[in-house]
Amino acid sequence: MNRKCIQRAAMAIIASVAVLAGVIFAPAGGTASAAYEPEHQIIKIGLYYGADEMEAANLLNYIGSGYTFGYFDAQREFHPVGQTDETAITMIKDWTMYLVDGKYEDERPLANDGSARACEVVGCYHIRLNAEFASAEDAAVVAGEYPDAFPAFHNGVWYVCVGSYTSAADAETALAERGIDGVAMTASSACVTVVATGTTRVLFQFDCGANASLAVMPRPDESGAKPQTWFRNYKYYGAFQYTRLNGGNITVVNVLDMEDYIKGVIPYEMNTLWPLEALKAQAICARTYAAMRFDAHKSYGFDLCRTVCCQSYLGTNAAGEGSDRAVDETAGEYITYNGELCNVFYFSSDGGATENCENVFTQTIPYLRGVYDPYEEYVETGRKNWSFTYTADEITSILQSKGYNCAKIVSVTPTYTAMGNIYSLKFTDANGKNWTFSKYNASSILYSSQYGKYTYSMRFTVKGEGQPDSTMLYANGAGNVLEDIGEVYAIGSSGTMEKIAATGTLSVITGSGVEEVSIIGSGAAITADKYVISGSGWGHNVGMSQFGAKAMAEQGLSYKDILEFYFTGVTVG
Ligand SMILES: [Zn+2]
């Protein structure tokens, strides 16, 4: 950037920021439409699957008493086929399962001397009575006539099974000895057996092959409150589904209403003590994100998983009054653009401005446009200003350690977006060879665990240590250099004071009329021994700033204000 040009620009520091204002005040382009209807209101969340499939999975009533057994059909409607009053139950794969120290395992445990440990066993061979029953109740009545019988739902028919033997021969022998009118059998490799936790007492068995999976729905207790169930130290709303994909261990899925699911997501995305309107904005982002990803894990038979792969979800343990209320008060609301569900992005803090999606990732998305953020500065984000210095040797070493075969780096050329965020970094080595990193890579290339120095966001500048800024603005004459260009305000096209960007283009009134100037020397090579990287914010800068949402809420703005500010031209509802 040519300093003279800037100096000239500075003569009229009350500049017209028409270009910037055009971004700030982009008119809402979304058209109002009827509320979005998601593909499913009942959502399936994978809890244990793949390498984490389980041999056995416990449930314990927290709020509620006992369970209804059944299955979900393709429309996700629950069909009951049995029940139990037991409050602690365990679903085990139908296999020879050994009960050891309260746990069910599919291999006989060994003692220290290598011998087989004595333990109780649930066998997968049974005597099935030669009778079909019209209902779960009828089967339960007959099962009650035996000390070791249980109702079984096999391929859509109610049966009663007696005994649990570890081999077909044992079941045949028992059949003969007990004089029962039945047949020795074992179910398919899809079968799941329910036992009373910590015992070998079978309560129910479900085997519909690949056509349906066992689902367990907790029953409400006399309080009528919405049931919650313990599963591996976490409490969950809704039902659980157990599937043995390919006949192996059990894939455990939580099946619940979308709104109850979102209550288990918000606490992992935002502090539940934050202002209600910020939590509401987060709730709608999480709901919209979930609805966009219904097919994320289709091959496992559920919609989203519980990890950051989709979005973190761990039931109700961490839910707070504020986060629950935020979900309830925005129930069924989604973010759409021209009637289509939005691909929402959010991150911790923008440090002053968000960025156009295509300048960080790849796609141009009409509602993911950069906005200048006047709110964030009013809250403590924890990453307001960060700065570190790399020597030329350190930069060389970082590039080499990341696989780039460079000689000593002798210059760095940054370019910035119109929003003043980093766009690209070009490194030139002593042999004159160049390596250029753009968009998200422009930030990540300088992220170094080797040196413990981190580029936290897309909002940073690179300068040579001790070198003057390539940009200077002067206030009221050439003698007064504005050192912090980030604190310059101008009167925008709307007639209000607006903060101008530290970089980008600016329309100014000069002696010859309105001209556009670049503020920073975007594209000028910097040659230095040390490079100072100074930034603000934390995250990828695309979409909603969570700290910005907090700040807006604290200033009395609504969740719609927040979402419409960070997502250009969208409809919330
Ligand atoms: Zn996932």
Coordinates of C-alpha atoms and ligand atoms in Angstrom, one line a residue:
M1 CA 0.0 0.0 0.0
N2 CA 1.2 3.3 -1.0
R3 CA 1.4 5.6 2.1
K4 CA 0.8 8.7 0.1
C5 CA -2.5 7.3 -1.0
I6 CA -3.5 6.6 2.6
Q7 CA -2.3 10.0 3.7
R8 CA -4.5 11.5 1.1
A9 CA -7.3 9.3 2.2
A10 CA -6.8 10.5 5.8
M11 CA -7.3 14.1 4.9
A12 CA -11.0 13.2 4.9
I13 CA -11.1 10.9 7.9
I14 CA -14.8 11.4 8.0
A15 CA -15.0 9.0 5.1
S16 CA -17.9 7.5 3.4
V17 CA -17.8 3.8 4.1
A18 CA -20.3 3.0 1.5
V19 CA -18.6 -0.3 0.6
L20 CA -18.4 -1.4 4.2
A21 CA -21.9 -0.2 5.0
G22 CA -23.2 -2.2 2.2
V23 CA -22.0 -5.3 4.0
I24 CA -23.1 -4.2 7.4
F25 CA -26.6 -3.3 6.3
A26 CA -27.2 -5.9 3.7
P27 CA -30.9 -6.1 3.3
A28 CA -32.6 -9.3 4.5
G29 CA -33.1 -11.4 1.3
G30 CA -34.9 -14.4 2.8
T31 CA -38.6 -14.7 2.1
A32 CA -41.0 -15.4 4.9
S33 CA -42.4 -18.9 4.7
A34 CA -44.3 -21.4 6.8
A35 CA -42.4 -22.9 9.7
Y36 CA -40.0 -25.6 8.6
E37 CA -41.0 -29.2 9.2
P38 CA -38.1 -31.6 9.8
E39 CA -38.0 -35.0 8.2
H40 CA -38.5 -36.5 11.7
Q41 CA -39.5 -35.2 15.0
I42 CA -38.3 -38.4 16.7
I43 CA -34.5 -38.5 16.4
K44 CA -32.2 -41.5 16.8
I45 CA -28.8 -40.8 18.4
G46 CA -26.1 -43.4 18.4
L47 CA -24.6 -43.8 21.8
Y48 CA -22.5 -47.0 21.4
Y49 CA -21.7 -48.4 17.9
G50 CA -19.0 -49.5 15.6
A51 CA -15.9 -50.4 17.7
D52 CA -17.9 -49.4 20.8
E53 CA -20.7 -51.9 20.3
M54 CA -21.7 -53.5 23.6
E55 CA -22.0 -57.1 24.8
A56 CA -24.4 -55.9 27.5
A57 CA -26.1 -52.5 28.2
N58 CA -27.7 -51.6 31.6
L59 CA -30.7 -49.3 32.2
L60 CA -31.8 -48.0 35.5
N61 CA -35.0 -45.9 36.1
Y62 CA -34.2 -42.4 37.4
I63 CA -37.6 -40.9 36.9
G64 CA -40.0 -43.6 36.0
S65 CA -40.8 -47.1 37.0
G66 CA -40.3 -50.2 34.9
Y67 CA -40.1 -50.5 31.1
T68 CA -42.2 -51.3 28.0
F69 CA -40.6 -53.5 25.4
G70 CA -41.4 -52.9 21.8
Y71 CA -40.0 -51.7 18.5
F72 CA -40.1 -48.6 16.3
D73 CA -41.5 -48.9 12.8
A74 CA -40.2 -47.1 9.8
Q75 CA -42.3 -44.0 10.7
R76 CA -40.6 -44.1 14.2
E77 CA -43.9 -45.0 15.9
F78 CA -43.4 -47.2 19.0
H79 CA -45.2 -50.5 19.1
P80 CA -45.3 -52.2 22.5
V81 CA -44.9 -56.0 22.8
G82 CA -44.2 -56.5 26.4
Q83 CA -43.2 -55.0 29.7
T84 CA -41.5 -55.4 33.1
D85 CA -41.8 -53.8 36.5
E86 CA -38.1 -54.3 37.1
T87 CA -36.4 -50.9 37.4
A88 CA -32.8 -52.2 36.7
I89 CA -32.5 -54.2 33.5
T90 CA -29.7 -55.3 31.2
M91 CA -29.9 -56.0 27.5
I92 CA -27.5 -58.7 26.5
K93 CA -26.7 -60.3 23.2
D94 CA -28.3 -63.7 22.9
W95 CA -25.1 -65.7 23.4
T96 CA -23.5 -67.7 26.2
M97 CA -23.1 -64.8 28.6
Y98 CA -21.1 -65.1 31.8
L99 CA -22.0 -63.0 34.8
V100 CA -18.8 -61.9 36.5
D101 CA -18.6 -59.4 39.3
G102 CA -21.9 -58.0 38.2
K103 CA -20.9 -57.7 34.5
Y104 CA -22.0 -59.8 31.6
E105 CA -19.2 -61.0 29.3
D106 CA -19.2 -63.3 26.3
E107 CA -16.1 -65.2 27.3
R108 CA -15.7 -67.3 30.4
P109 CA -13.4 -65.4 32.8
L110 CA -10.2 -67.1 34.0
A111 CA -8.8 -67.1 37.5
N112 CA -5.2 -66.1 38.1
D113 CA -4.0 -69.7 37.7
G114 CA -5.6 -69.8 34.2
S115 CA -8.5 -72.1 35.3
A116 CA -12.0 -71.2 34.4
R117 CA -13.7 -69.1 37.1
A118 CA -16.9 -70.3 38.6
C119 CA -19.7 -67.9 37.5
E120 CA -23.3 -67.8 36.6
V121 CA -24.3 -68.2 33.0
V122 CA -27.2 -67.1 30.7
G123 CA -27.3 -69.6 27.9
C124 CA -28.9 -69.0 24.5
Y125 CA -30.6 -72.3 24.1
H126 CA -34.2 -72.6 25.4
I127 CA -37.2 -74.8 25.3
R128 CA -39.9 -72.9 23.4
L129 CA -43.5 -74.0 24.2
N130 CA -45.5 -75.3 21.3
A131 CA -48.0 -72.5 21.6
E132 CA -48.4 -69.1 20.1
F133 CA -50.0 -66.3 22.2
A134 CA -52.3 -63.5 21.3
S135 CA -50.7 -60.9 23.5
A136 CA -47.7 -60.2 25.7
E137 CA -50.1 -60.5 28.7
D138 CA -51.2 -64.0 27.7
A139 CA -47.6 -65.1 27.3
A140 CA -46.7 -63.6 30.6
V141 CA -49.4 -65.5 32.4
V142 CA -48.2 -68.9 31.1
A143 CA -44.5 -67.9 31.7
G144 CA -45.5 -67.3 35.3
E145 CA -46.3 -71.1 35.7
Y146 CA -42.6 -71.9 35.4
P147 CA -39.7 -70.8 37.7
D148 CA -37.4 -70.0 34.7
A149 CA -39.7 -69.1 31.8
F150 CA -40.1 -65.7 30.0
P151 CA -42.2 -64.2 27.2
A152 CA -40.4 -64.0 23.9
F153 CA -41.3 -62.0 20.8
H154 CA -40.0 -63.9 17.8
N155 CA -40.7 -62.6 14.3
G156 CA -44.0 -61.0 15.3
V157 CA -45.4 -63.8 17.4
W158 CA -45.6 -64.1 21.2
Y159 CA -44.1 -67.3 22.6
V160 CA -43.0 -68.6 26.0
C161 CA -39.5 -69.9 26.4
V162 CA -38.3 -72.0 29.4
G163 CA -34.8 -72.3 30.7
S164 CA -31.5 -70.9 29.4
Y165 CA -29.0 -73.6 28.4
T166 CA -25.5 -73.3 27.0
S167 CA -25.9 -76.0 24.4
A168 CA -28.5 -77.5 22.1
A169 CA -27.8 -80.9 23.7
D170 CA -28.5 -79.5 27.2
A171 CA -31.7 -78.0 26.0
E172 CA -32.8 -81.3 24.4
T173 CA -32.0 -83.2 27.6
A174 CA -34.0 -80.7 29.7
L175 CA -36.9 -80.9 27.3
A176 CA -37.0 -84.7 27.7
E177 CA -36.5 -84.6 31.5
R178 CA -39.0 -81.9 32.1
G179 CA -41.7 -83.3 29.9
I180 CA -42.6 -80.0 28.4
D181 CA -44.6 -79.7 25.2
G182 CA -42.1 -77.7 23.4
V183 CA -39.0 -77.6 21.2
A184 CA -35.3 -77.0 21.9
M185 CA -34.3 -73.9 20.0
T186 CA -32.0 -70.9 19.8
A187 CA -32.9 -67.6 18.3
S188 CA -31.2 -65.8 15.4
S189 CA -28.0 -63.8 15.6
A190 CA -30.1 -60.6 15.8
C191 CA -31.7 -61.7 19.1
V192 CA -31.4 -59.5 22.2
T193 CA -32.3 -60.9 25.7
V194 CA -33.3 -58.8 28.6
V195 CA -32.3 -59.9 32.1
A196 CA -32.8 -58.3 35.6
T197 CA -29.5 -56.5 36.2
G198 CA -26.9 -58.5 38.1
T199 CA -28.8 -61.8 37.7
T200 CA -29.3 -64.5 35.2
R201 CA -33.1 -64.1 35.4
V202 CA -34.4 -63.6 31.8
L203 CA -37.3 -61.1 31.6
F204 CA -37.9 -61.0 27.9
Q205 CA -36.5 -61.9 24.6
F206 CA -36.8 -60.1 21.2
D207 CA -35.9 -61.5 17.9
C208 CA -37.3 -60.1 14.6
G209 CA -34.2 -60.7 12.6
A210 CA -33.3 -57.7 10.5
N211 CA -36.9 -56.5 10.4
A212 CA -37.1 -54.7 13.7
S213 CA -34.9 -54.0 16.7
L214 CA -35.7 -54.2 20.4
A215 CA -36.7 -50.8 21.8
V216 CA -37.1 -50.2 25.5
M217 CA -39.4 -47.4 26.6
P218 CA -39.2 -46.3 30.3
R219 CA -42.6 -46.1 31.9
P220 CA -43.7 -43.0 33.9
D221 CA -44.0 -43.4 37.7
E222 CA -47.1 -42.2 39.6
S223 CA -45.8 -38.6 39.5
G224 CA -46.4 -38.7 35.8
A225 CA -43.2 -36.7 35.2
K226 CA -41.3 -37.3 32.0
P227 CA -39.2 -40.4 32.5
Q228 CA -35.4 -40.2 32.6
T229 CA -33.2 -43.3 32.6
W230 CA -29.6 -43.9 33.7
F231 CA -27.3 -45.5 31.2
R232 CA -23.6 -45.6 32.0
N233 CA -23.6 -42.6 34.3
Y234 CA -25.7 -40.4 32.1
K235 CA -29.4 -39.7 32.3
Y236 CA -31.5 -39.7 29.1
Y237 CA -35.0 -38.8 28.1
G238 CA -36.8 -41.2 25.7
A239 CA -36.3 -44.7 24.6
F240 CA -33.4 -46.9 23.8
Q241 CA -33.0 -49.2 20.8
Y242 CA -30.7 -52.3 20.6
T243 CA -29.5 -53.7 17.3
R244 CA -27.1 -56.4 16.6
L245 CA -25.7 -55.3 13.2
N246 CA -24.3 -58.3 11.4
G247 CA -25.1 -60.5 14.4
G248 CA -22.3 -59.1 16.6
N249 CA -22.5 -57.0 19.7
I250 CA -25.2 -54.4 20.4
T251 CA -25.5 -51.0 18.9
V252 CA -27.2 -48.8 21.5
V253 CA -29.3 -45.9 20.2
N254 CA -31.3 -43.3 22.2
V255 CA -34.6 -42.6 20.4
L256 CA -36.3 -39.4 21.6
D257 CA -38.1 -36.2 20.6
M258 CA -36.0 -33.6 18.8
E259 CA -36.6 -31.0 21.6
D260 CA -35.4 -33.4 24.3
Y261 CA -32.3 -34.1 22.3
I262 CA -31.5 -30.4 21.9
K263 CA -31.7 -30.1 25.7
G264 CA -28.8 -32.6 25.9
V265 CA -26.8 -30.7 23.3
I266 CA -26.9 -27.0 24.5
P267 CA -24.9 -27.6 27.7
Y268 CA -22.0 -28.9 25.6
E269 CA -22.1 -26.0 23.2
M270 CA -22.8 -23.0 25.5
N271 CA -22.6 -22.1 29.2
T272 CA -26.2 -22.8 30.5
L273 CA -25.9 -19.7 32.8
W274 CA -25.5 -17.4 29.8
P275 CA -28.5 -15.1 28.9
L276 CA -31.6 -16.7 27.7
E277 CA -31.7 -15.1 24.3
A278 CA -28.1 -16.3 23.5
L279 CA -29.1 -19.8 24.7
K280 CA -32.2 -19.7 22.4
A281 CA -30.0 -18.7 19.4
Q282 CA -27.8 -21.7 20.2
A283 CA -30.8 -24.0 20.6
I284 CA -32.0 -23.1 17.1
C285 CA -28.6 -23.5 15.6
A286 CA -28.3 -27.0 17.2
R287 CA -31.8 -28.0 16.1
T288 CA -31.1 -26.7 12.5
Y289 CA -27.8 -28.5 12.5
A290 CA -29.3 -31.8 13.6
A291 CA -32.1 -31.6 11.0
M292 CA -29.4 -31.1 8.3
R293 CA -27.7 -34.3 9.4
F294 CA -30.4 -36.9 9.6
D295 CA -28.5 -39.1 7.2
A296 CA -25.1 -38.8 8.9
H297 CA -25.0 -42.3 10.2
K298 CA -27.6 -44.1 8.2
S299 CA -25.6 -47.2 7.8
Y300 CA -25.6 -47.8 11.6
G301 CA -29.3 -47.3 11.7
F302 CA -29.4 -43.9 13.5
D303 CA -29.3 -40.2 12.6
L304 CA -26.5 -38.5 14.5
C305 CA -23.9 -39.8 16.9
R306 CA -23.3 -38.4 20.4
T307 CA -19.8 -37.0 19.7
V308 CA -18.4 -33.8 18.2
C309 CA -18.5 -35.7 14.9
C310 CA -22.1 -34.6 14.8
Q311 CA -22.6 -32.5 17.9
S312 CA -21.9 -33.4 21.5
Y313 CA -24.9 -34.9 23.3
L314 CA -24.8 -36.6 26.7
G315 CA -28.4 -36.7 27.9
T316 CA -29.8 -34.5 30.6
N317 CA -26.9 -34.5 33.2
A318 CA -25.6 -31.1 32.3
A319 CA -28.9 -29.5 31.3
G320 CA -29.8 -26.3 33.2
E321 CA -32.9 -24.4 33.8
G322 CA -31.9 -21.7 31.3
S323 CA -30.9 -24.2 28.5
D324 CA -34.1 -26.2 29.0
R325 CA -36.2 -23.0 28.9
A326 CA -34.4 -21.8 25.8
V327 CA -35.3 -25.1 24.0
D328 CA -38.9 -25.0 25.2
E329 CA -39.4 -21.4 24.2
T330 CA -38.0 -22.0 20.6
A331 CA -39.6 -25.4 20.1
G332 CA -39.9 -26.3 16.4
E333 CA -38.0 -23.2 15.2
Y334 CA -35.4 -23.6 12.5
I335 CA -33.2 -21.3 10.5
T336 CA -34.1 -21.3 6.8
Y337 CA -33.1 -19.3 3.7
N338 CA -35.7 -19.2 0.9
G339 CA -37.5 -22.0 2.6
E340 CA -34.5 -24.3 2.7
L341 CA -32.8 -25.4 6.0
C342 CA -29.6 -23.6 6.6
N343 CA -26.2 -25.1 7.0
V344 CA -25.4 -23.3 10.2
F345 CA -21.9 -22.7 11.5
Y346 CA -20.9 -21.2 14.8
F347 CA -17.7 -20.7 16.8
S348 CA -16.5 -19.0 20.0
S349 CA -15.6 -15.4 19.1
D350 CA -14.9 -13.5 15.9
G351 CA -12.6 -10.8 17.4
G352 CA -14.3 -8.1 15.4
A353 CA -15.7 -9.5 12.2
T354 CA -17.0 -12.8 10.8
E355 CA -16.1 -13.9 7.3
N356 CA -17.7 -15.0 4.1
C357 CA -17.8 -18.8 4.0
E358 CA -15.9 -19.1 0.7
N359 CA -13.0 -17.1 2.2
V360 CA -12.5 -19.7 4.9
F361 CA -13.9 -23.0 3.5
T362 CA -14.8 -23.5 -0.1
Q363 CA -18.5 -23.0 -0.8
T364 CA -20.1 -19.6 -1.3
I365 CA -23.3 -19.7 0.8
P366 CA -25.6 -16.7 0.6
Y367 CA -26.4 -16.5 4.3
L368 CA -22.8 -17.1 5.5
R369 CA -21.4 -13.6 4.8
G370 CA -18.9 -11.7 6.8
V371 CA -20.3 -9.0 9.2
Y372 CA -18.5 -6.5 11.4
D373 CA -19.3 -7.3 15.0
P374 CA -19.8 -4.2 17.2
Y375 CA -21.0 -6.4 20.1
E376 CA -18.3 -8.7 21.1
E377 CA -16.0 -6.0 22.5
Y378 CA -18.4 -5.6 25.4
V379 CA -17.8 -9.1 26.8
E380 CA -14.7 -10.9 27.9
T381 CA -14.1 -13.6 25.3
G382 CA -10.9 -15.0 26.7
R383 CA -9.3 -14.6 23.3
K384 CA -9.7 -10.9 22.8
N385 CA -6.1 -10.2 21.8
W386 CA -3.5 -12.8 21.2
S387 CA -0.1 -12.2 19.8
F388 CA 3.2 -14.1 19.3
T389 CA 6.4 -13.8 17.4
Y390 CA 8.1 -16.3 15.1
T391 CA 11.6 -16.0 13.9
A392 CA 12.3 -16.7 10.3
D393 CA 14.0 -19.9 11.4
E394 CA 11.0 -21.0 13.3
I395 CA 8.7 -20.4 10.4
T396 CA 11.1 -22.4 8.2
S397 CA 11.0 -25.2 10.8
I398 CA 7.2 -25.2 11.0
L399 CA 6.9 -25.5 7.2
Q400 CA 9.5 -28.3 7.1
S401 CA 7.9 -30.2 9.9
K402 CA 4.6 -30.0 8.0
G403 CA 6.2 -31.6 5.0
Y404 CA 7.2 -28.6 2.9
N405 CA 10.7 -28.9 1.5
C406 CA 11.8 -25.3 1.8
A407 CA 15.1 -23.5 2.4
K408 CA 15.2 -20.7 4.9
I409 CA 12.1 -18.5 4.6
V410 CA 13.1 -15.0 3.7
S411 CA 9.7 -13.2 3.3
V412 CA 6.1 -13.6 4.2
T413 CA 3.3 -12.1 2.1
P414 CA -0.1 -11.8 3.7
T415 CA -3.3 -10.9 2.0
Y416 CA -6.5 -10.0 3.7
T417 CA -10.2 -10.2 2.9
A418 CA -12.4 -7.2 2.6
M419 CA -13.5 -7.9 6.2
G420 CA -9.9 -7.6 7.4
N421 CA -9.4 -11.3 8.1
I422 CA -6.5 -13.3 6.8
Y423 CA -7.0 -14.7 3.3
S424 CA -3.6 -16.1 2.3
L425 CA 0.0 -16.3 3.4
K426 CA 2.8 -16.8 0.9
F427 CA 6.2 -17.9 2.2
T428 CA 9.2 -17.3 0.0
D429 CA 12.5 -19.2 0.7
A430 CA 16.1 -18.2 0.0
N431 CA 15.9 -20.0 -3.3
G432 CA 13.0 -17.9 -4.4
K433 CA 10.5 -20.8 -4.2
N434 CA 7.0 -20.0 -2.9
W435 CA 4.4 -21.8 -0.8
T436 CA 1.0 -20.2 -0.5
F437 CA -1.7 -21.2 2.0
S438 CA -5.2 -19.8 1.5
K439 CA -8.4 -19.7 3.5
Y440 CA -8.5 -21.9 6.6
N441 CA -5.0 -23.1 5.8
A442 CA -3.7 -19.6 6.0
S443 CA -4.5 -19.8 9.7
S444 CA -3.7 -23.4 10.4
I445 CA -0.2 -23.3 8.8
L446 CA 1.1 -21.0 11.6
Y447 CA -0.5 -23.2 14.3
S448 CA 2.4 -24.9 16.0
S449 CA 2.3 -27.3 18.9
Q450 CA 6.0 -27.6 18.4
Y451 CA 6.4 -23.9 19.6
G452 CA 3.2 -23.7 21.6
K453 CA 2.1 -20.8 19.5
Y454 CA -1.4 -20.9 18.1
T455 CA -3.4 -18.9 15.5
Y456 CA -6.8 -19.1 17.2
S457 CA -8.9 -17.5 14.5
M458 CA -8.9 -16.1 11.0
R459 CA -8.6 -12.6 12.3
F460 CA -5.0 -11.8 12.6
T461 CA -2.2 -9.8 10.9
V462 CA 1.4 -10.6 10.1
K463 CA 4.0 -7.8 10.4
G464 CA 7.7 -7.6 10.5
E465 CA 8.9 -6.9 14.0
G466 CA 10.0 -3.3 14.5
Q467 CA 8.8 -2.4 11.0
P468 CA 6.1 0.3 10.7
D469 CA 2.7 -0.8 9.7
S470 CA 2.3 -0.7 6.0
T471 CA -0.8 1.2 6.7
M472 CA -1.2 4.5 8.4
L473 CA -4.1 6.8 8.9
Y474 CA -3.7 10.3 10.0
A475 CA -6.2 12.3 11.9
N476 CA -6.6 16.0 11.3
G477 CA -3.3 16.4 9.5
A478 CA -0.1 14.5 8.8
G479 CA 1.3 14.9 12.3
N480 CA -1.2 12.6 14.0
V481 CA -0.8 9.0 13.1
L482 CA -3.6 6.7 14.2
E483 CA -1.7 3.9 15.8
D484 CA -4.7 1.6 16.3
I485 CA -6.5 1.6 13.1
G486 CA -9.0 -0.8 14.6
E487 CA -10.4 2.1 16.6
V488 CA -11.3 4.4 13.7
Y489 CA -14.9 5.3 13.2
A490 CA -16.5 6.8 10.2
I491 CA -19.9 8.0 9.2
G492 CA -21.4 5.4 7.0
S493 CA -23.9 5.7 4.2
S494 CA -26.7 5.3 6.7
G495 CA -25.5 8.4 8.5
T496 CA -24.4 6.6 11.7
M497 CA -21.0 6.1 13.2
E498 CA -19.5 2.8 12.2
K499 CA -16.2 1.2 13.2
I500 CA -14.1 0.7 10.1
A501 CA -12.1 -2.4 9.4
A502 CA -8.4 -2.6 10.1
T503 CA -7.9 -3.8 6.6
G504 CA -9.9 -4.0 3.4
T505 CA -11.2 -1.3 1.1
L506 CA -12.6 2.0 2.1
S507 CA -14.4 4.6 0.0
V508 CA -13.1 8.1 0.8
I509 CA -13.8 11.6 -0.2
T510 CA -10.7 13.1 -1.7
G511 CA -9.9 16.2 -3.6
S512 CA -11.1 14.5 -6.8
G513 CA -14.2 13.0 -5.5
V514 CA -15.0 9.6 -3.9
E515 CA -12.3 7.0 -4.3
E516 CA -11.7 3.5 -3.1
V517 CA -8.5 2.8 -1.3
S518 CA -7.1 -0.3 0.4
I519 CA -6.4 0.2 4.0
I520 CA -3.7 -2.4 4.4
G521 CA -1.0 -3.3 1.9
S522 CA -2.7 -6.6 1.1
G523 CA -0.2 -8.5 -1.0
A524 CA 3.0 -6.7 0.0
A525 CA 5.9 -9.0 0.9
I526 CA 7.4 -8.6 4.4
T527 CA 11.0 -9.4 4.9
A528 CA 12.1 -9.6 8.5
D529 CA 14.1 -11.6 11.0
K530 CA 11.0 -11.8 13.2
Y531 CA 7.3 -11.8 12.3
V532 CA 4.7 -10.6 14.7
I533 CA 1.3 -12.4 14.4
S534 CA -1.4 -10.4 16.2
G535 CA -5.0 -11.5 16.3
S536 CA -8.3 -11.7 18.1
G537 CA -11.1 -14.2 18.4
W538 CA -11.3 -17.9 18.6
G539 CA -12.7 -20.1 15.8
H540 CA -13.2 -20.2 12.1
N541 CA -15.1 -16.9 11.9
V542 CA -18.0 -18.3 9.7
G543 CA -21.5 -17.9 11.0
M544 CA -22.5 -17.1 14.6
S545 CA -20.1 -15.9 17.2
Q546 CA -21.2 -17.4 20.5
F547 CA -19.6 -14.6 22.6
G548 CA -21.2 -12.1 20.2
A549 CA -24.5 -13.8 20.9
K550 CA -23.9 -13.4 24.6
A551 CA -23.1 -9.7 24.2
M552 CA -26.1 -9.0 22.0
A553 CA -28.4 -10.8 24.6
E554 CA -26.8 -8.7 27.4
Q555 CA -27.7 -5.6 25.4
G556 CA -31.3 -6.6 25.3
L557 CA -31.4 -8.0 21.8
S558 CA -33.5 -11.1 21.0
Y559 CA -32.5 -14.5 19.6
K560 CA -34.0 -13.5 16.3
D561 CA -31.8 -10.3 16.3
I562 CA -28.8 -12.5 17.0
L563 CA -29.4 -15.1 14.3
E564 CA -30.5 -12.5 11.7
F565 CA -27.3 -10.5 12.5
Y566 CA -24.9 -13.4 12.0
F567 CA -26.8 -15.3 9.3
T568 CA -27.5 -12.8 6.4
G569 CA -31.0 -12.8 5.0
V570 CA -32.4 -15.9 6.9
T571 CA -35.8 -16.6 8.3
V572 CA -36.0 -17.8 11.9
G573 CA -39.2 -19.6 12.9
Ligands
ZN1 ZN -21.5 -38.3 14.0

